[in-house]
Short mmCIF file of C-alpha atoms in Angstrom, two decimals:
data_model
loop_
_atom_site.label_atom_id
_atom_site.label_comp_id
_atom_site.label_asym_id
_atom_site.label_seq_id
_atom_site.Cartn_x
_atom_site.Cartn_y
_atom_site.Cartn_z
CA UNK X 1 28.88 -99.27 26.97
CA UNK X 2 26.90 -96.02 27.04
CA UNK X 3 26.67 -96.26 30.84
CA UNK X 4 30.45 -96.47 31.05
CA UNK X 5 30.86 -93.44 28.80
CA UNK X 6 28.33 -91.49 30.85
CA UNK X 7 30.12 -92.34 34.10
CA UNK X 8 33.48 -91.29 32.65
CA UNK X 9 32.06 -87.95 31.55
CA UNK X 10 30.05 -87.13 34.68
CA UNK X 11 32.28 -88.61 37.40
CA UNK X 12 35.81 -89.26 36.07
CA UNK X 13 37.21 -90.01 39.53
CA UNK X 14 34.71 -92.82 40.19
CA UNK X 15 35.20 -94.14 36.67
CA UNK X 16 38.97 -94.36 37.15
CA UNK X 17 38.48 -96.22 40.41
CA UNK X 18 36.24 -98.77 38.73
CA UNK X 19 38.05 -98.99 35.39
CA UNK X 20 40.35 -101.88 36.38
CA UNK X 21 37.44 -104.18 37.22
CA UNK X 22 35.40 -103.07 34.19
CA UNK X 23 38.41 -103.77 31.98
CA UNK X 24 39.00 -107.12 33.70
CA UNK X 25 35.46 -108.24 32.87
CA UNK X 26 35.95 -107.08 29.29
CA UNK X 27 39.24 -108.99 29.14
CA UNK X 28 37.58 -112.17 30.43
CA UNK X 29 34.90 -111.77 27.75
CA UNK X 30 37.56 -111.03 25.07
CA UNK X 31 35.77 -107.75 24.34
CA UNK X 32 38.72 -105.91 22.77
CA UNK X 33 36.54 -103.08 21.48
CA UNK X 34 35.38 -102.30 25.02
CA UNK X 35 38.96 -102.46 26.32
CA UNK X 36 40.06 -99.93 23.70
CA UNK X 37 37.15 -97.67 24.66
CA UNK X 38 38.09 -97.93 28.36
CA UNK X 39 41.69 -96.91 27.57
CA UNK X 40 40.41 -93.93 25.59
CA UNK X 41 38.05 -92.89 28.39
CA UNK X 42 40.73 -93.35 31.07
CA UNK X 43 43.07 -91.05 29.18
CA UNK X 44 40.38 -88.38 28.92
CA UNK X 45 39.36 -88.79 32.57
CA UNK X 46 42.93 -88.62 33.83
CA UNK X 47 43.63 -85.58 31.65
CA UNK X 48 40.62 -83.80 33.17
CA UNK X 49 41.84 -84.42 36.73
CA UNK X 50 45.64 -84.20 36.49
CA UNK X 51 48.31 -82.18 34.75
CA UNK X 52 49.79 -84.10 31.84
CA UNK X 53 53.58 -84.22 31.60
CA UNK X 54 55.76 -84.76 28.53
CA UNK X 55 55.99 -88.50 27.83
CA UNK X 56 59.75 -88.39 28.42
CA UNK X 57 59.01 -88.32 32.17
CA UNK X 58 57.71 -91.89 31.87
CA UNK X 59 61.05 -93.22 30.64
CA UNK X 60 63.48 -95.03 32.99
CA UNK X 61 66.51 -93.04 31.84
CA UNK X 62 65.01 -89.62 32.67
CA UNK X 63 63.58 -90.77 36.00
CA UNK X 64 66.91 -92.38 36.94
CA UNK X 65 68.73 -89.12 36.22
CA UNK X 66 66.22 -87.22 38.40
CA UNK X 67 66.80 -89.67 41.27
CA UNK X 68 70.57 -89.25 40.91
CA UNK X 69 70.10 -85.47 40.85
CA UNK X 70 68.21 -85.74 44.14
CA UNK X 71 71.08 -87.62 45.77
CA UNK X 72 73.57 -85.10 44.41
CA UNK X 73 71.58 -82.12 45.72
CA UNK X 74 71.34 -83.71 49.18
CA UNK X 75 74.95 -84.71 49.55
CA UNK X 76 76.55 -81.62 48.04
CA UNK X 77 74.62 -79.64 50.68
CA UNK X 78 77.03 -80.69 53.45
CA UNK X 79 79.53 -78.25 51.99
CA UNK X 80 77.25 -75.23 52.54
CA UNK X 81 76.46 -73.18 55.63
CA UNK X 82 73.81 -74.48 58.03
CA UNK X 83 70.60 -72.94 56.57
CA UNK X 84 71.50 -73.83 53.00
CA UNK X 85 72.50 -77.35 54.03
CA UNK X 86 69.03 -78.03 55.44
CA UNK X 87 67.23 -76.61 52.40
CA UNK X 88 69.28 -78.57 49.85
CA UNK X 89 69.32 -81.77 51.91
CA UNK X 90 65.53 -81.88 52.26
CA UNK X 91 64.99 -80.82 48.63
CA UNK X 92 67.15 -83.70 47.45
CA UNK X 93 65.44 -86.14 49.80
CA UNK X 94 62.03 -85.15 48.42
CA UNK X 95 63.28 -85.50 44.83
CA UNK X 96 64.56 -89.02 45.47
CA UNK X 97 61.33 -90.06 47.19
CA UNK X 98 59.11 -88.62 44.45
CA UNK X 99 60.99 -90.01 41.46
CA UNK X 100 62.14 -93.42 42.72
CA UNK X 101 58.56 -94.74 42.87
CA UNK X 102 57.69 -94.08 39.19
CA UNK X 103 61.22 -95.17 38.26
CA UNK X 104 60.41 -98.67 39.51
CA UNK X 105 57.16 -98.75 37.57
CA UNK X 106 58.76 -97.44 34.38
CA UNK X 107 61.55 -100.04 34.44
CA UNK X 108 59.16 -102.96 34.87
CA UNK X 109 56.68 -101.50 32.38
CA UNK X 110 59.46 -101.48 29.80
CA UNK X 111 60.75 -104.92 30.74
CA UNK X 112 57.24 -106.38 30.64
CA UNK X 113 56.31 -104.51 27.44
CA UNK X 114 53.33 -102.79 29.04
CA UNK X 115 51.90 -100.02 26.88
CA UNK X 116 51.62 -96.60 28.52
CA UNK X 117 49.03 -93.94 27.67
CA UNK X 118 50.78 -90.95 29.22
CA UNK X 119 52.47 -89.45 32.25
CA UNK X 120 50.70 -87.17 34.75
CA UNK X 121 51.21 -85.44 38.05
CA UNK X 122 49.35 -87.67 40.48
CA UNK X 123 50.14 -89.99 43.35
CA UNK X 124 49.06 -89.55 46.97
CA UNK X 125 49.84 -85.84 47.16
CA UNK X 126 49.26 -84.94 43.52
CA UNK X 127 52.85 -84.07 42.59
CA UNK X 128 54.36 -87.47 41.83
CA UNK X 129 54.94 -88.44 38.17
CA UNK X 130 52.32 -91.13 37.53
CA UNK X 131 52.39 -93.48 34.55
CA UNK X 132 48.97 -94.28 33.08
CA UNK X 133 48.86 -97.82 31.68
CA UNK X 134 46.82 -99.21 28.83
CA UNK X 135 44.49 -101.72 30.48
CA UNK X 136 44.28 -103.76 27.31
CA UNK X 137 48.04 -104.16 27.45
CA UNK X 138 47.88 -104.71 31.23
CA UNK X 139 45.50 -107.67 31.05
CA UNK X 140 47.33 -109.20 28.10
CA UNK X 141 50.39 -109.69 30.31
CA UNK X 142 50.88 -112.50 32.82
CA UNK X 143 49.76 -112.27 36.44
CA UNK X 144 53.42 -112.49 37.45
CA UNK X 145 54.32 -109.54 35.21
CA UNK X 146 51.46 -107.47 36.62
CA UNK X 147 52.54 -108.32 40.18
CA UNK X 148 56.10 -107.08 39.63
CA UNK X 149 54.86 -103.98 37.84
CA UNK X 150 52.84 -102.99 40.92
CA UNK X 151 55.31 -103.99 43.62
CA UNK X 152 58.28 -102.33 41.89
CA UNK X 153 57.23 -98.82 42.93
CA UNK X 154 57.15 -99.69 46.63
CA UNK X 155 60.44 -101.63 46.42
CA UNK X 156 62.28 -98.78 44.68
CA UNK X 157 60.93 -96.24 47.18
CA UNK X 158 62.08 -98.36 50.12
CA UNK X 159 65.51 -99.02 48.63
CA UNK X 160 66.18 -95.40 47.66
CA UNK X 161 65.17 -94.21 51.15
CA UNK X 162 67.28 -96.89 52.82
CA UNK X 163 70.30 -95.86 50.75
CA UNK X 164 70.22 -92.44 52.43
CA UNK X 165 70.99 -94.01 55.83
CA UNK X 166 74.59 -95.21 55.22
CA UNK X 167 75.32 -92.20 53.01
CA UNK X 168 74.58 -89.63 55.71
CA UNK X 169 76.84 -91.54 58.11
CA UNK X 170 79.68 -91.69 55.59
CA UNK X 171 79.48 -88.11 54.31
CA UNK X 172 80.07 -86.03 57.42
CA UNK X 173 76.52 -85.00 58.32
CA UNK X 174 75.71 -84.08 61.92
CA UNK X 175 73.77 -86.38 64.23
CA UNK X 176 70.61 -84.33 63.62
CA UNK X 177 70.60 -85.29 59.93
CA UNK X 178 71.44 -88.89 60.77
CA UNK X 179 68.56 -89.20 63.20
CA UNK X 180 66.17 -87.48 60.80
CA UNK X 181 67.15 -89.85 57.99
CA UNK X 182 66.44 -92.87 60.21
CA UNK X 183 63.06 -91.43 61.20
CA UNK X 184 62.27 -90.62 57.57
CA UNK X 185 63.10 -94.16 56.46
CA UNK X 186 60.88 -95.51 59.25
CA UNK X 187 58.03 -93.28 58.04
CA UNK X 188 58.48 -94.52 54.46
CA UNK X 189 58.38 -98.15 55.63
CA UNK X 190 55.20 -97.55 57.64
CA UNK X 191 53.59 -95.72 54.71
CA UNK X 192 54.38 -98.50 52.25
CA UNK X 193 53.36 -101.29 54.63
CA UNK X 194 50.10 -99.81 55.92
CA UNK X 195 48.86 -97.38 53.26
CA UNK X 196 50.06 -99.30 50.23
CA UNK X 197 48.77 -102.59 51.63
CA UNK X 198 45.27 -101.15 52.00
CA UNK X 199 44.92 -98.77 49.05
CA UNK X 200 48.13 -98.70 47.01
CA UNK X 201 50.53 -100.80 45.00
CA UNK X 202 51.01 -103.67 47.45
CA UNK X 203 47.24 -104.27 47.54
CA UNK X 204 47.07 -104.07 43.74
CA UNK X 205 50.05 -106.43 43.42
CA UNK X 206 48.39 -109.07 45.61
CA UNK X 207 45.07 -108.67 43.81
CA UNK X 208 46.74 -108.95 40.38
CA UNK X 209 48.01 -112.47 41.17
CA UNK X 210 44.40 -113.64 41.47
CA UNK X 211 43.38 -112.17 38.11
CA UNK X 212 44.13 -114.47 35.18
#
């Protein structure tokens, strides 16, 4: 236990990477005290590495409104002059992409009654709202529930990006925006399939089905 505390204090990044497996072993041994300590250390480690956001950013209702705001910003932009159209369109596209991923996680965390420890700026590029889960709560849930919790982020990102494609064709955007939206959706698909399968949520979702 002291070794775990020392690792969390001296190398929080490595500790966070190993915390799921450490907690899994504690769960298998029914060591609830160690699980509570791991949750406490993970919160401290994450707080030392990332900016903490108000907990309201971990709620489905707020994240859903932010995704809708992103769509609105993008599609109201067609009414502006050319430079402003590009700025608002891309700003809205980025908003939707950033917030749809944690939206999926927050919905399934609430449905599955997973306990959350906080919300931080994290993700691949360090600016995506990231929900930190209690690992005691995580391992108390079924493998099926954990699978859907992980896969939901990728599914929501893919769906929200795909939704842009018919909307740009229906809302009077030029061919340049239509082509860009198709390319962007293709990039999102490749990112989710290749990156997420190796290091992200898809890999964690598959692995979670084997942990009982």
